[in-house]
Coordinates of C-alpha atoms and ligand atoms in Angstrom, one line a residue:
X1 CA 1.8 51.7 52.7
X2 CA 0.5 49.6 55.5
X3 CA -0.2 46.7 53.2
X4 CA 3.0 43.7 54.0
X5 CA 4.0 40.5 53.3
X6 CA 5.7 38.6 55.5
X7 CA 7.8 35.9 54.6
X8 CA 9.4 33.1 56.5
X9 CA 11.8 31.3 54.1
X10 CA 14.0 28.0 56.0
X11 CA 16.8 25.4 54.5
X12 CA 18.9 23.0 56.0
X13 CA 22.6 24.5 54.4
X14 CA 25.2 22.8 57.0
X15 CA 24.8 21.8 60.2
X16 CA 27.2 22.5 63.2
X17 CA 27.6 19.9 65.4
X18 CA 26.2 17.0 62.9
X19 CA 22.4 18.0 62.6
X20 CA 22.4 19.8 66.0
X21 CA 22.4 23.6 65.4
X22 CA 23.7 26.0 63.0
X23 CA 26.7 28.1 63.3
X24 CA 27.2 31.7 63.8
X25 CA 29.3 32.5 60.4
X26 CA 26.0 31.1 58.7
X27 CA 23.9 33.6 60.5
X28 CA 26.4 36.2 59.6
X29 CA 26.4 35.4 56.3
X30 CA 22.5 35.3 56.3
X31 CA 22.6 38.8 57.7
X32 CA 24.7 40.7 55.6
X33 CA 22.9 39.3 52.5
X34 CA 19.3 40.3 53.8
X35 CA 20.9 44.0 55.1
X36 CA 22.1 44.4 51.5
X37 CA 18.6 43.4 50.2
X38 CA 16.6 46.7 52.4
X39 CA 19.6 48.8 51.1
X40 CA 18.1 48.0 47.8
X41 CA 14.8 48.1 48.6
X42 CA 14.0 44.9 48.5
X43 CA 12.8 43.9 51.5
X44 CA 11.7 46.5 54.3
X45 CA 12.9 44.4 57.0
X46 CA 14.3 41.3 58.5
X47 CA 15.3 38.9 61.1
X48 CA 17.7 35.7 61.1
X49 CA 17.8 32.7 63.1
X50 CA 18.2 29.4 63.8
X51 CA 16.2 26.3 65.2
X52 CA 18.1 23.4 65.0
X53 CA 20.2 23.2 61.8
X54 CA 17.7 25.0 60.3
X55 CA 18.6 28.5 58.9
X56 CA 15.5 30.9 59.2
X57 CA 14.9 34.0 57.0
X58 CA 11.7 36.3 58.4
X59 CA 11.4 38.9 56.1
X60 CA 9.0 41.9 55.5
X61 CA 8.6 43.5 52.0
X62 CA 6.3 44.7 49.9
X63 CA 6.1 42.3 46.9
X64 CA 3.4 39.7 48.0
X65 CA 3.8 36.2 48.3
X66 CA 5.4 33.9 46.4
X67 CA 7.6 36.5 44.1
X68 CA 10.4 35.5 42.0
X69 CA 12.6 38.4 43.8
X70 CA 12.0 37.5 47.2
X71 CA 12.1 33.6 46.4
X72 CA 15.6 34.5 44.7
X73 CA 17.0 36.5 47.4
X74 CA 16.4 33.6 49.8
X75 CA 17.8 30.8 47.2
X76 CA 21.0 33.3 47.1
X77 CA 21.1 33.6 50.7
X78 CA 21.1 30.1 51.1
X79 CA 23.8 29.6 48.4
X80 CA 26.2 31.9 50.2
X81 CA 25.8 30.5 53.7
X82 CA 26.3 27.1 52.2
X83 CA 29.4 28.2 50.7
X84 CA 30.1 29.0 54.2
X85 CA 29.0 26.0 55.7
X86 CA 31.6 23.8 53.0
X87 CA 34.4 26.2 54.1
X88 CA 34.1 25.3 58.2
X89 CA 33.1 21.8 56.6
X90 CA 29.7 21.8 58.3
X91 CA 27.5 19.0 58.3
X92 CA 25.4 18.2 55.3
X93 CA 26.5 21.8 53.4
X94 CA 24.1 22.9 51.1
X95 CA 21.3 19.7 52.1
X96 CA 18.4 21.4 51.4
X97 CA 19.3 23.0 48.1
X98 CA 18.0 20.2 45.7
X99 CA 17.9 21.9 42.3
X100 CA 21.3 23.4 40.7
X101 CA 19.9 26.4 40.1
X102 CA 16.9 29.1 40.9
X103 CA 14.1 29.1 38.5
X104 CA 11.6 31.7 39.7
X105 CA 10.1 29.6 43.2
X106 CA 11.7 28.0 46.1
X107 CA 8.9 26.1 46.8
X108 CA 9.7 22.7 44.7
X109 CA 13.5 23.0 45.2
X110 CA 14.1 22.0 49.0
X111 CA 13.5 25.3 51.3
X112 CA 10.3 25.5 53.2
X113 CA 8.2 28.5 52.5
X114 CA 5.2 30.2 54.5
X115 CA 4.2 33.6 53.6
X116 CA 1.5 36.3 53.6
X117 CA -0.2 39.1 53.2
X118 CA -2.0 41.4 54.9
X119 CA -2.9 45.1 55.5
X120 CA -1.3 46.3 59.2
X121 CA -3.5 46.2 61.9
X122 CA -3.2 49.4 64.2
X123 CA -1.2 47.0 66.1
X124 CA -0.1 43.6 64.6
X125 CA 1.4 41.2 66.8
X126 CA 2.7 37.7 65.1
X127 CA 4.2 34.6 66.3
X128 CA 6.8 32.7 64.0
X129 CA 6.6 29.0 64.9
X130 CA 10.0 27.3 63.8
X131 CA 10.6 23.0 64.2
X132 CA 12.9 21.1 63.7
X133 CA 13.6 17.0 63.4
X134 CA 10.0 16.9 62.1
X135 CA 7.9 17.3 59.0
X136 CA 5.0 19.5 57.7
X137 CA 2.0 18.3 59.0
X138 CA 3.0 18.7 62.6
X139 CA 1.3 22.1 62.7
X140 CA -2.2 20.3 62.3
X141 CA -3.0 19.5 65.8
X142 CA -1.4 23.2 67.1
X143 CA -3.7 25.0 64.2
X144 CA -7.0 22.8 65.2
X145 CA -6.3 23.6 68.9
X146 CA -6.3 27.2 68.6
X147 CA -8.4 28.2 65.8
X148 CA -11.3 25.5 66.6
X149 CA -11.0 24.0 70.0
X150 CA -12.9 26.0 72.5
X151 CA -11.0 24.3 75.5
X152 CA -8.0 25.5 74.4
X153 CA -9.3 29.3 72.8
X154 CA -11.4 30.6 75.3
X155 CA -12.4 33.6 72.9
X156 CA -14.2 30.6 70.4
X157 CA -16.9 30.8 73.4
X158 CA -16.5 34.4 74.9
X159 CA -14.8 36.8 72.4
X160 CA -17.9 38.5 69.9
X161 CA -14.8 39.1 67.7
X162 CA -14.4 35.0 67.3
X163 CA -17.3 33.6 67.7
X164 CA -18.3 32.9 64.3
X165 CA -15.4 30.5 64.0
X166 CA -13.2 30.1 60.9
X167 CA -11.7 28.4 58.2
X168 CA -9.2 25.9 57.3
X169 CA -7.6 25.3 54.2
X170 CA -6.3 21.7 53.9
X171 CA -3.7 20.5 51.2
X172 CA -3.1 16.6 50.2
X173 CA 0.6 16.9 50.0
X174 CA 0.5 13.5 47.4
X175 CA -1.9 14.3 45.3
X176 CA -1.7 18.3 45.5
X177 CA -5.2 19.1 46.1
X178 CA -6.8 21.4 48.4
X179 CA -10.0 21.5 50.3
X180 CA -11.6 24.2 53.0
X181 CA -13.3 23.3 55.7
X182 CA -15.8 26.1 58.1
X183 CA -15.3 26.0 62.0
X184 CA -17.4 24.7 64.0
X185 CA -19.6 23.8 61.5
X186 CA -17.4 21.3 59.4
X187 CA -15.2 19.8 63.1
X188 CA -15.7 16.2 62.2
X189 CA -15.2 16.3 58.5
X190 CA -11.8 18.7 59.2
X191 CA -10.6 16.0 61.6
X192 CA -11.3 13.3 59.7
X193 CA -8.4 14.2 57.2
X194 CA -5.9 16.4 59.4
X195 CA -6.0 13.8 61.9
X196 CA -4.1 12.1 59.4
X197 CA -0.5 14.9 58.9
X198 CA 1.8 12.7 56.7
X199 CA -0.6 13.3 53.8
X200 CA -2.9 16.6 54.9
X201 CA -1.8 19.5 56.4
X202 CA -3.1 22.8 57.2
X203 CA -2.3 24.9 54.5
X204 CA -3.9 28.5 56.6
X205 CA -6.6 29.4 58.7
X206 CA -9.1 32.6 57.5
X207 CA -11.2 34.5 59.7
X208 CA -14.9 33.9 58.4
X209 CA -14.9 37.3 56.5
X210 CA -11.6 35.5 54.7
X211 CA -8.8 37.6 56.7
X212 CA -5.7 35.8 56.6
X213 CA -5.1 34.7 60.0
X214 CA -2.6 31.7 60.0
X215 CA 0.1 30.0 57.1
X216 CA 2.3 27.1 57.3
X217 CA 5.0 25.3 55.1
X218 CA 3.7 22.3 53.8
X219 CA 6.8 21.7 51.6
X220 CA 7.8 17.7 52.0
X221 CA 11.5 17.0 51.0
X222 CA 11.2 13.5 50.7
X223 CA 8.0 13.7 48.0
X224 CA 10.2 16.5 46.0
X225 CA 13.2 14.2 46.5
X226 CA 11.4 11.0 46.0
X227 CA 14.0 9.7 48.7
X228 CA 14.9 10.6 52.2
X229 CA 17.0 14.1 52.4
X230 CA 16.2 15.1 55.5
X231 CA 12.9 16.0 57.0
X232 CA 10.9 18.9 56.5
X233 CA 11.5 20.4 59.3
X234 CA 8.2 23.2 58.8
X235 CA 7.5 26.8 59.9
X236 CA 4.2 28.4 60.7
X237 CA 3.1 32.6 61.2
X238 CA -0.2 32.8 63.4
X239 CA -1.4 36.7 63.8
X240 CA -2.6 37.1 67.3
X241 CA -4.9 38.8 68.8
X242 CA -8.4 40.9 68.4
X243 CA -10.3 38.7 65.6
X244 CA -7.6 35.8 66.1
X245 CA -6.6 34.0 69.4
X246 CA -4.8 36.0 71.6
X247 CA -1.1 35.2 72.1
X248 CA -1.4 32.9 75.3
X249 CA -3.8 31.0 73.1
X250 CA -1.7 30.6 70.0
X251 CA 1.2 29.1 72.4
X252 CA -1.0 27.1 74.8
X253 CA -1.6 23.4 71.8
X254 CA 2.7 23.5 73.0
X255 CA 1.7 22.8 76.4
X256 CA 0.7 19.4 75.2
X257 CA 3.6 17.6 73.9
X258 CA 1.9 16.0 70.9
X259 CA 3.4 13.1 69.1
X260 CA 5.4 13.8 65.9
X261 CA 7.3 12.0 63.2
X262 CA 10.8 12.8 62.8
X263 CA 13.7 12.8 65.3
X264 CA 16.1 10.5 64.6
X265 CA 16.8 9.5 61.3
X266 CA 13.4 11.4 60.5
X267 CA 12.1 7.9 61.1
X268 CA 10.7 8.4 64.9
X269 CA 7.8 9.1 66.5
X270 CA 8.3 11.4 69.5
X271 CA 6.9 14.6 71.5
X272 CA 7.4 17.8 69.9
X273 CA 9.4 20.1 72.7
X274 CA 8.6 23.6 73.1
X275 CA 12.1 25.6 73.8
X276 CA 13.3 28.6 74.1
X277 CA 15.5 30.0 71.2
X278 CA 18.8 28.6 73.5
X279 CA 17.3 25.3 73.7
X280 CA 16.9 24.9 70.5
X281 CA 19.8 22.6 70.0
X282 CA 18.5 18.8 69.5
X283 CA 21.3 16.7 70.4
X284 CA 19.4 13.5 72.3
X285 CA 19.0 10.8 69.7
X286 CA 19.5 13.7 67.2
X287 CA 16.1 15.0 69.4
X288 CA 13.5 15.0 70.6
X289 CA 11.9 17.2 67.6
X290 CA 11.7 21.4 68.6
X291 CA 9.7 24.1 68.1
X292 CA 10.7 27.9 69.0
X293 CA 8.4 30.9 68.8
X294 CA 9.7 34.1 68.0
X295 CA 6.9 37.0 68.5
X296 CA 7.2 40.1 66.7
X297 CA 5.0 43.4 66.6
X298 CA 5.1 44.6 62.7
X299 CA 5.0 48.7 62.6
X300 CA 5.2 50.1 59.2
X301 CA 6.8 46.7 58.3
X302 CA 9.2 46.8 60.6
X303 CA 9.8 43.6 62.7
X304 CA 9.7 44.9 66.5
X305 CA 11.1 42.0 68.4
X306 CA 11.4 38.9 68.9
X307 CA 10.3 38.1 71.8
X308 CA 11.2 34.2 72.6
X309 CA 7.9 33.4 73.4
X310 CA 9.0 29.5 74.9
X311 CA 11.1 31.2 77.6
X312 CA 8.4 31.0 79.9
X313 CA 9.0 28.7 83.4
X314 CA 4.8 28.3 81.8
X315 CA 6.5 25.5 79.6
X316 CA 8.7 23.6 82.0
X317 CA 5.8 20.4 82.7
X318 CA 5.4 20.7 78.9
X319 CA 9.1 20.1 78.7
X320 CA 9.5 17.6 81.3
X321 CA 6.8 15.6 79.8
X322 CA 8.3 15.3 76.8
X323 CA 11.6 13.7 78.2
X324 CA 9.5 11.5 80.2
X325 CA 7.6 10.6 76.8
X326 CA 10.9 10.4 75.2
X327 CA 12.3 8.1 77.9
X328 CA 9.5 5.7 77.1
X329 CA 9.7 5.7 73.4
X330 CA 13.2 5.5 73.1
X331 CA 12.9 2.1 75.2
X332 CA 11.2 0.8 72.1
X333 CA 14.5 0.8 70.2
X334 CA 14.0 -0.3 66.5
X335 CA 10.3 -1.5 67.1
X336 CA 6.7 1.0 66.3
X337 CA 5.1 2.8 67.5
X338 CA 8.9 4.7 68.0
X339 CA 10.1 3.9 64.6
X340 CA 7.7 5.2 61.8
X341 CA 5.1 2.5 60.3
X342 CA 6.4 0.4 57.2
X343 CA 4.6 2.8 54.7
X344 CA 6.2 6.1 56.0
X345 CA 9.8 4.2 56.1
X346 CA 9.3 4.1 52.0
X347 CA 11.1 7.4 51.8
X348 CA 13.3 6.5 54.4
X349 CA 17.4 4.8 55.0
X350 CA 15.5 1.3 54.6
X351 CA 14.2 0.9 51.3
X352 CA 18.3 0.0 50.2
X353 CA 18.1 -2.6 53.4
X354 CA 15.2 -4.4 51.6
X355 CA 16.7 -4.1 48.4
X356 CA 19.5 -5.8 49.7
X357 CA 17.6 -8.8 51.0
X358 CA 15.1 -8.9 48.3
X359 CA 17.0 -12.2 46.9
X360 CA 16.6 -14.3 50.4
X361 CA 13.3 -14.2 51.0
X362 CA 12.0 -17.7 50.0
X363 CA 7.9 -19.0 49.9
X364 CA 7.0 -20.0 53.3
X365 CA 6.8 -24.1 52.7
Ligands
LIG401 C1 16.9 13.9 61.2 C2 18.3 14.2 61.1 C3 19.3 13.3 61.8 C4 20.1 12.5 60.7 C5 21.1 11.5 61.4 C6 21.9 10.8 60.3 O1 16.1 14.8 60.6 O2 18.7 15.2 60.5 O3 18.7 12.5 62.7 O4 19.2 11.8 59.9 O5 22.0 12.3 62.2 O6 22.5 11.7 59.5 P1 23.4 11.4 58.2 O7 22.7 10.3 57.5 O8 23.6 12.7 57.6 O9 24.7 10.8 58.8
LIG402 MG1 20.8 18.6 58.7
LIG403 MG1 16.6 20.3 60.5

């Protein structure tokens, strides 16, 4: 009985104001859905929320991952809050639903999925990382910091329970292939490909002994699409703790605003903001990106929490870096490095621009 799965399952179904948050009848809505689900014993438990206008379903169940009951209980969810969101005429209602209808798997038809599963520890604390105005990939630089970077996970060097390292699972999100990768052994040949995140991304981290220890969505809207949609907007569950990094260690990569694409548009480089649940709002610029962390102790399946792990004064330089960094990138305007590089805007607003002026450009005499 103490084996779970825990599932964090996020679409884009209306936003309320614009792109900025979501409303509370969506949350509502999401609610009463996931409360009918553990009356049917569907899912033990659950929690809804929001970062950005991104509707997040944490769930606990018993089912493993990536089963066609949980997958369609999220896809139904989603349906009924976007029915919602057209009725209060929300922003972009229904966005992140791209297919007309469920066929077994969410993953392929717009929501971003990261789930697993695990036997309960005696005591099993998790932290749900939540972005928003960014895509899958930004989690790279976080994961690396605190499953392999020993000035950033003290336990790498002084912990017997970590000090064998462990291992990363990389996915090519274009050509859907996957690689692993041992820590510390492997470092340079890891970096060499995460270092890039539009195109790998860390799928999960394992403990040596092959414990799950870390997942992320790696979902990317715009390569299911094959068009700009909105961005990806990922979510990530790290267990904390004993054989993984203790809690201060999963949160402390946030306290270097690392550089993400996204924000406006989804075509902007910018810092990725660490906020509190409340703060979770971008409205500057339709930014700078967010991430929330929402801790949780599972008992018997049950999500004790959250705790709003961001609400920490510990954050405020983090914070007020980033506007400082975002001051500076936004006084690039339309020029890189703020706006994306050429080959990311492919999937982006100006591929119709070009189209349009296809027919004026002339041979250089
Ligand atoms: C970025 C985002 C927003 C929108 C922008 C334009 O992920 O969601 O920055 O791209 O507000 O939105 P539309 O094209 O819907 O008017
Ligand atoms: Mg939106
Ligand atoms: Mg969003």
């Amino acid at each position: 009985m103490d084996h779970i799965t825990l599932s964090v399952i996020k679409a884009d179904v209306g936003g309320f104001v614009g792109h900025s948050s979501v409303h509370d009848e969506l949350i509502e809505e999401a609610e009463d859905r996931l409360e009918a689900a553990v009356k049917e014993d569907i899912i033990v438990d659950f929690h809804v929320t929001a970062c950005g206008d991104d509707l997040q379903l944490i769930m606990t169940h018993r089912k493993g991952v990536d089963h066609p009951d949980i997958h369609r209980l999220a896809w139904e969810t989603f349906e009924a809050c976007t029915e919602v969101a057209e009725r209060l005429k929300l922003y972009g209602a229904g966005q992140d639903l791209l297919a007309d209808a469920f066929s077994g798997n969410v993953k392929g038809m717009g929501p971003g999925v990261a789930e697993m599963e695990f036997t309960e520890r005696p005591s099993e604390p998790v932290l749900i990382f939540m972005a928003d105005k960014t895509s899958a990939g930004a989690w790279n630089l976080p994961l690396y910091r605190m499953f392999a970077d020993p000035f950033n996970t003290a336990g790498l060097v002084i912990s017997p329970a970590m000090h064998e390292g462990f291992r990363f699972e990389v996915h090519d999100v274009k050509e859907s292939k996957r690689v692993f990768f041992d820590t510390p052994e492997e470092l340079y040949d890891l970096l060499v490909f995460i270092g890039a995140p539009g195109r790998y991304a860390v799928k999960a981290v394992y403990t040596k002994k092959g414990e799950i220890a870390a997942v992320s969505s790696t979902q990317r809207l715009s390569l299911i699409a094959g068009r700009y949609v909105g961005k990806d907007d990922p979510v990530c569950i790290v267990r904390s703790q004993g054989e993984f990094p203790a809690v201060g260690e999963v949160l402390e990569p946030f306290t270097m605003p690392h550089i993400v694409e996204g924000w406006m548009r989804g075509s902007h480089y910018g810092p990725l903001m660490p906020v509190p649940l409340y703060h979770a709002t971008p409205s500057r610029f339709d930014g700078p990106p967010r991430v929330v962390s929402l801790g949780f102790q599972i008992a018997g399946g049950r999500l004790v929490g959250p705790r709003d792990m961001f609400d920490d004064p510990g954050f405020d330089e983090a914070r007020r870096l980033c506007n400082v960094i975002a001051d500076h990138f936004r006084r690039h305007g339309p020029f890189e490095p703020h706006r994306l590089p050429m080959e990311e805007m492919e999937y982006t607003t100006l591929p119709q621009v070009m189209e349009k002026l296809s027919g004026r450009w002339e041979a250089i005499p």
